């Protein structure tokens, strides 16, 4: 069976020695490890990036779909809350007095307003530069206690007056000039309405509760940081009339302004607590509206849901996928709250910032998964259309 007799002439290889290469020209080449060389992987990666830019990859990895219940309810007791208006954008949730016909509260509220009006009438405008904005904000509230709809907004306006006076009192004895120091006549005129406001707040349990809140230094720093992270989201929502009403936008802008104060007193810290809760309420409402729309698109159960999906895909095909597809959604489709496509697109556009906010402010992986699901459904719509 061995015509050339090689077996007889070949001595057995000693145990433990490696097989020598048959070709002496390759005997000095290094042994190639398993897998492709690094240069080939680099080429593949560069080519993959180019291809992905031209042909987006298909959506195959579906993230988990958390239940809608993981999105927390609004903190109505300690912050301004929101609700969808009939047109769709978020409006302020009414927060009227429990007893609007309380005669003592009505008289105190009227006294505060009259004292502020007298201050503006008696003091020249050039001396009121530091207080005019705060005074005008308060006087822009309803003229009577019975007409007040949003107590927490009113509380923020009254607290701004207290904060101005507190900053003045902190530096009034300093002989050096200071931007917080008020002219003596203005300071004395401000003291009367502020004292009346303090008595007025004690007569309402809800506003008195806001006055009683106290947080430690570490918790306060965390609140300030939460507001800082949320600011770009809130500013974008405030500027978009598909997301917030004009009244809501004004309140949000005023809240961010109040929270940005550099003053370190109890009034400033209490205002920041209310603003932080208001910001949290806003973002959770944005995500709730978006997630409801996302679920309706992912699993359409009604004719309106199915029509919304088709119109949404048409909007993407027209090029609206690069911006807001909402503009291409037919006006005949019922997309009012809670199923509002504008919220869906808003959350997709600000997904990174919202996930960062949830990760830091709420420490909730499930809320981050909600945003992942919204992004996935939006990308899937785009991929299916292409």
XYZ file of C-alpha atoms in Angstrom:
386
model
C 0.000 0.000 0.000
C 3.105 2.249 0.098
C 4.667 2.013 -3.390
C 7.318 4.677 -2.696
C 8.424 3.180 0.589
C 8.258 6.478 2.480
C 6.955 4.881 5.636
C 9.918 2.593 5.904
C 12.427 5.407 5.417
C 10.804 7.931 7.794
C 11.822 7.877 11.390
C 9.046 8.556 13.892
C 8.949 12.168 15.263
C 10.032 12.373 18.877
C 7.173 12.996 21.280
C 6.543 16.674 22.145
C 8.142 18.133 18.998
C 6.122 20.303 16.641
C 5.400 19.478 12.995
C 7.946 21.319 10.786
C 6.615 23.280 7.819
C 6.771 21.446 4.485
C 7.887 24.575 2.626
C 11.225 25.913 3.820
C 10.370 29.367 2.378
C 7.638 29.838 4.981
C 9.471 28.344 7.893
C 10.412 31.794 9.332
C 6.857 33.327 9.088
C 5.102 34.024 12.392
C 2.205 31.831 13.335
C -1.073 33.650 12.555
C -3.495 33.668 15.444
C -7.173 32.882 14.983
C -9.407 35.618 13.536
C -8.908 38.310 10.871
C -5.973 40.728 11.169
C -6.503 44.129 12.768
C -6.055 46.035 9.491
C -8.946 44.089 7.982
C -11.170 44.914 10.961
C -10.294 48.615 10.577
C -11.278 48.528 6.906
C -14.525 46.766 7.690
C -15.362 49.325 10.384
C -14.687 52.279 8.088
C -16.706 50.735 5.281
C -19.527 49.908 7.659
C -19.753 53.538 8.791
C -19.965 54.692 5.169
C -22.609 52.125 4.306
C -24.659 52.923 7.410
C -24.778 56.588 6.429
C -26.216 55.679 3.022
C -28.378 52.741 4.061
C -29.465 52.927 7.706
C -29.281 49.522 9.387
C -32.482 47.621 9.897
C -34.029 47.859 13.359
C -33.744 44.395 14.850
C -33.035 44.775 18.571
C -36.310 45.726 20.212
C -35.909 47.217 23.695
C -38.224 46.146 26.513
C -41.571 47.930 26.625
C -42.211 49.096 30.198
C -45.815 49.612 31.296
C -47.183 53.138 31.295
C -47.384 52.931 35.099
C -43.601 53.359 35.439
C -44.058 57.041 34.541
C -44.764 58.740 37.893
C -47.813 60.839 38.553
C -47.406 64.583 39.019
C -46.653 66.071 42.418
C -49.693 68.318 42.603
C -49.269 69.261 46.258
C -45.789 70.789 46.075
C -45.403 72.061 42.507
C -47.241 73.507 39.534
C -48.909 70.757 37.504
C -50.055 70.480 33.882
C -52.801 68.956 31.776
C -53.431 68.717 28.014
C -55.652 71.459 26.677
C -58.414 70.833 24.167
C -56.077 71.867 21.371
C -53.352 69.513 22.585
C -50.568 71.652 24.145
C -50.056 71.478 27.893
C -51.797 74.070 30.017
C -51.614 74.760 33.745
C -53.679 72.518 35.991
C -56.075 74.773 37.947
C -55.200 75.191 41.608
C -57.932 77.434 43.059
C -58.448 78.346 46.730
C -60.354 75.778 48.758
C -62.447 78.576 50.253
C -62.424 81.470 47.781
C -65.084 83.338 49.787
C -63.114 83.501 53.055
C -63.577 87.190 53.977
C -60.304 87.498 55.928
C -58.214 86.024 53.117
C -59.980 88.210 50.586
C -59.232 91.355 52.602
C -55.576 90.435 53.140
C -55.067 89.709 49.458
C -56.664 93.023 48.512
C -54.471 94.836 51.060
C -51.285 93.415 49.547
C -52.331 94.560 46.089
C -53.305 98.036 47.291
C -49.988 98.509 49.092
C -48.041 97.505 45.983
C -50.113 99.860 43.818
C -49.485 102.691 46.316
C -45.752 101.898 46.233
C -45.690 102.351 42.463
C -47.728 105.549 42.714
C -45.613 107.179 45.462
C -42.068 106.229 44.434
C -40.464 107.531 41.212
C -39.852 104.873 38.574
C -36.077 105.415 38.547
C -35.925 104.274 42.188
C -38.039 101.177 41.527
C -35.799 99.579 38.906
C -34.829 96.665 41.185
C -38.383 95.765 42.178
C -40.639 96.758 39.273
C -40.591 93.393 37.495
C -41.551 91.497 40.645
C -44.246 94.008 41.580
C -45.726 93.938 38.078
C -45.759 90.129 38.091
C -47.736 90.118 41.328
C -50.189 92.776 40.142
C -50.696 90.783 36.923
C -52.392 88.089 39.024
C -56.213 88.210 39.434
C -57.562 91.277 41.198
C -59.555 89.314 43.811
C -59.012 86.134 45.818
C -62.160 84.641 44.306
C -60.669 84.905 40.817
C -57.362 83.186 41.606
C -56.962 79.927 39.637
C -53.308 79.070 40.231
C -52.236 79.503 43.845
C -48.707 78.187 43.348
C -48.080 80.722 40.590
C -49.342 83.419 42.971
C -47.082 82.017 45.721
C -44.018 82.293 43.454
C -44.894 85.951 42.752
C -45.256 86.762 46.456
C -42.108 84.839 47.298
C -40.158 86.920 44.766
C -41.093 90.065 46.738
C -39.882 88.463 49.964
C -36.652 87.390 48.302
C -35.877 90.941 47.131
C -36.397 92.317 50.635
C -34.376 89.477 52.216
C -31.432 90.207 49.900
C -31.623 93.897 50.847
C -31.705 93.136 54.576
C -28.629 90.918 54.223
C -26.473 93.799 52.888
C -28.182 96.977 54.139
C -25.615 97.549 56.902
C -22.678 97.089 54.548
C -21.141 100.511 53.819
C -19.969 99.323 50.403
C -22.330 99.621 47.407
C -24.193 96.428 46.559
C -26.620 95.606 43.725
C -29.121 94.080 46.206
C -29.298 97.186 48.380
C -32.553 99.121 47.884
C -33.121 102.848 48.368
C -34.384 103.398 51.941
C -37.797 104.640 50.793
C -38.269 101.612 48.545
C -37.221 99.154 51.242
C -39.674 100.595 53.769
C -42.471 100.673 51.212
C -41.749 97.021 50.303
C -41.801 95.887 53.923
C -45.501 96.592 54.426
C -46.868 94.411 51.561
C -44.351 91.652 52.364
C -45.505 91.520 55.994
C -49.131 91.446 54.856
C -48.255 88.658 52.410
C -46.687 86.574 55.189
C -49.902 86.791 57.206
C -51.973 86.016 54.115
C -49.976 82.838 53.348
C -50.593 81.499 56.854
C -54.327 81.544 56.127
C -54.051 79.024 53.267
C -52.907 75.485 54.196
C -51.427 74.754 50.754
C -49.302 77.892 50.566
C -48.363 77.578 54.229
C -47.086 74.083 53.419
C -44.805 75.525 50.741
C -43.446 77.996 53.314
C -42.688 75.189 55.746
C -40.590 73.049 53.406
C -36.930 72.740 54.345
C -34.103 70.796 52.710
C -30.517 70.193 53.730
C -27.554 71.668 51.806
C -26.848 68.448 49.888
C -30.476 68.040 48.839
C -30.594 71.670 47.793
C -27.496 71.268 45.599
C -29.123 68.235 44.000
C -32.243 70.259 43.211
C -30.223 73.062 41.620
C -28.347 70.504 39.517
C -31.613 68.852 38.401
C -32.941 72.217 37.213
C -29.696 72.906 35.354
C -29.903 69.581 33.494
C -33.585 70.083 32.661
C -33.237 73.709 31.516
C -32.645 72.973 27.756
C -35.684 70.658 27.699
C -37.905 73.190 29.476
C -36.746 76.084 27.292
C -37.488 74.104 24.109
C -40.929 73.106 25.393
C -41.632 76.695 26.400
C -40.810 77.950 22.892
C -42.990 75.370 21.090
C -46.696 76.192 20.878
C -47.426 72.576 19.888
C -46.138 71.567 23.323
C -47.142 74.353 25.722
C -49.705 77.138 25.706
C -48.572 80.746 25.901
C -49.623 81.006 29.545
C -47.709 77.838 30.431
C -44.631 79.158 28.639
C -44.689 82.395 30.652
C -44.924 80.494 33.928
C -42.061 78.168 32.949
C -39.837 81.071 31.911
C -40.587 82.895 35.155
C -39.839 79.747 37.134
C -36.464 79.235 35.483
C -35.638 82.878 36.151
C -36.583 82.514 39.830
C -34.502 79.339 40.156
C -31.406 80.960 38.646
C -31.013 83.468 41.481
C -27.644 83.568 43.210
C -29.229 84.551 46.528
C -28.800 82.080 49.357
C -31.742 82.573 51.693
C -34.778 80.570 52.694
C -37.034 82.294 50.141
C -34.705 81.536 47.213
C -34.297 77.910 48.287
C -38.040 77.395 48.673
C -38.640 78.835 45.195
C -36.058 76.440 43.739
C -37.848 73.496 45.362
C -41.148 74.473 43.753
C -39.496 75.055 40.371
C -37.694 71.690 40.518
C -41.000 69.936 41.171
C -42.652 71.912 38.377
C -39.897 70.906 35.941
C -40.300 67.255 36.958
C -44.075 67.464 36.423
C -43.567 68.994 32.978
C -41.068 66.384 31.761
C -43.097 63.438 33.032
C -46.172 64.826 31.277
C -44.208 65.251 28.035
C -43.017 61.652 28.244
C -46.459 60.321 29.201
C -48.083 61.995 26.183
C -45.294 60.749 23.924
C -45.444 57.201 25.284
C -49.202 56.983 24.803
C -48.689 57.988 21.179
C -45.801 55.525 20.871
C -47.948 52.644 22.130
C -50.762 53.621 19.788
C -48.347 53.561 16.829
C -46.625 50.332 17.877
C -49.914 48.463 18.409
C -52.704 50.376 16.655
C -56.069 49.296 18.031
C -58.446 51.849 16.532
C -59.027 53.327 13.086
C -57.576 56.624 14.301
C -54.402 54.843 15.459
C -53.982 53.057 12.127
C -54.639 56.257 10.196
C -52.072 58.044 12.379
C -49.446 55.414 11.492
C -50.102 55.767 7.765
C -50.035 59.550 7.833
C -46.913 59.477 9.951
C -45.142 57.294 7.381
C -46.274 59.625 4.614
C -44.809 62.544 6.519
C -41.493 60.724 6.841
C -41.524 59.905 3.114
C -42.021 63.584 2.279
C -38.829 64.399 4.128
C -40.412 65.407 7.389
C -38.422 62.646 9.057
C -35.497 65.047 9.144
C -37.525 67.400 11.313
C -41.037 67.075 12.648
C -43.298 64.546 10.942
C -46.211 66.056 12.829
C -46.632 68.766 10.197
C -47.553 66.116 7.645
C -50.150 64.365 9.797
C -53.623 64.895 8.408
C -55.797 67.327 10.312
C -58.670 64.866 10.094
C -56.937 62.432 12.437
C -57.734 62.702 16.100
C -54.301 63.419 17.566
C -55.417 65.589 20.472
C -54.196 64.705 23.932
C -53.420 62.183 25.155
C -52.423 60.882 21.668
C -50.430 63.855 20.408
C -47.825 63.226 17.701
C -46.121 66.508 18.549
C -45.093 65.133 21.947
C -43.806 61.955 20.297
C -41.493 63.927 18.016
C -40.442 66.301 20.794
C -39.285 63.459 23.027
C -37.410 61.804 20.138
C -35.604 65.063 19.384
C -34.620 65.557 23.044
C -34.172 61.880 23.921
C -30.565 62.213 25.048
C -31.255 65.145 27.389
C -34.382 63.500 28.841
C -32.547 60.232 29.505
C -29.762 62.152 31.229
C -32.351 63.959 33.357
C -34.089 60.708 34.360
C -30.789 58.991 35.118
C -29.674 61.795 37.455
C -32.903 63.233 38.868
C -35.034 60.083 39.119
C -32.444 57.269 39.200
C -34.949 55.148 37.250
C -33.670 52.702 34.584
C -37.262 51.993 33.560
C -37.869 55.624 32.635
C -34.743 55.493 30.468
C -36.177 52.332 28.843
C -39.367 54.261 28.054
C -37.329 56.756 26.021
C -35.451 53.881 24.340
C -38.788 52.376 23.289
C -40.000 55.692 21.872
C -36.772 56.053 19.880
C -37.036 52.459 18.659
C -40.607 52.874 17.383
C -39.670 56.126 15.614
C -36.621 54.503 13.966
C -38.680 51.465 13.010
C -41.203 53.683 11.238
C -38.381 55.279 9.291
C -36.783 51.928 8.394
C -40.055 50.340 7.300
C -40.848 53.267 5.025
C -37.416 53.153 3.436
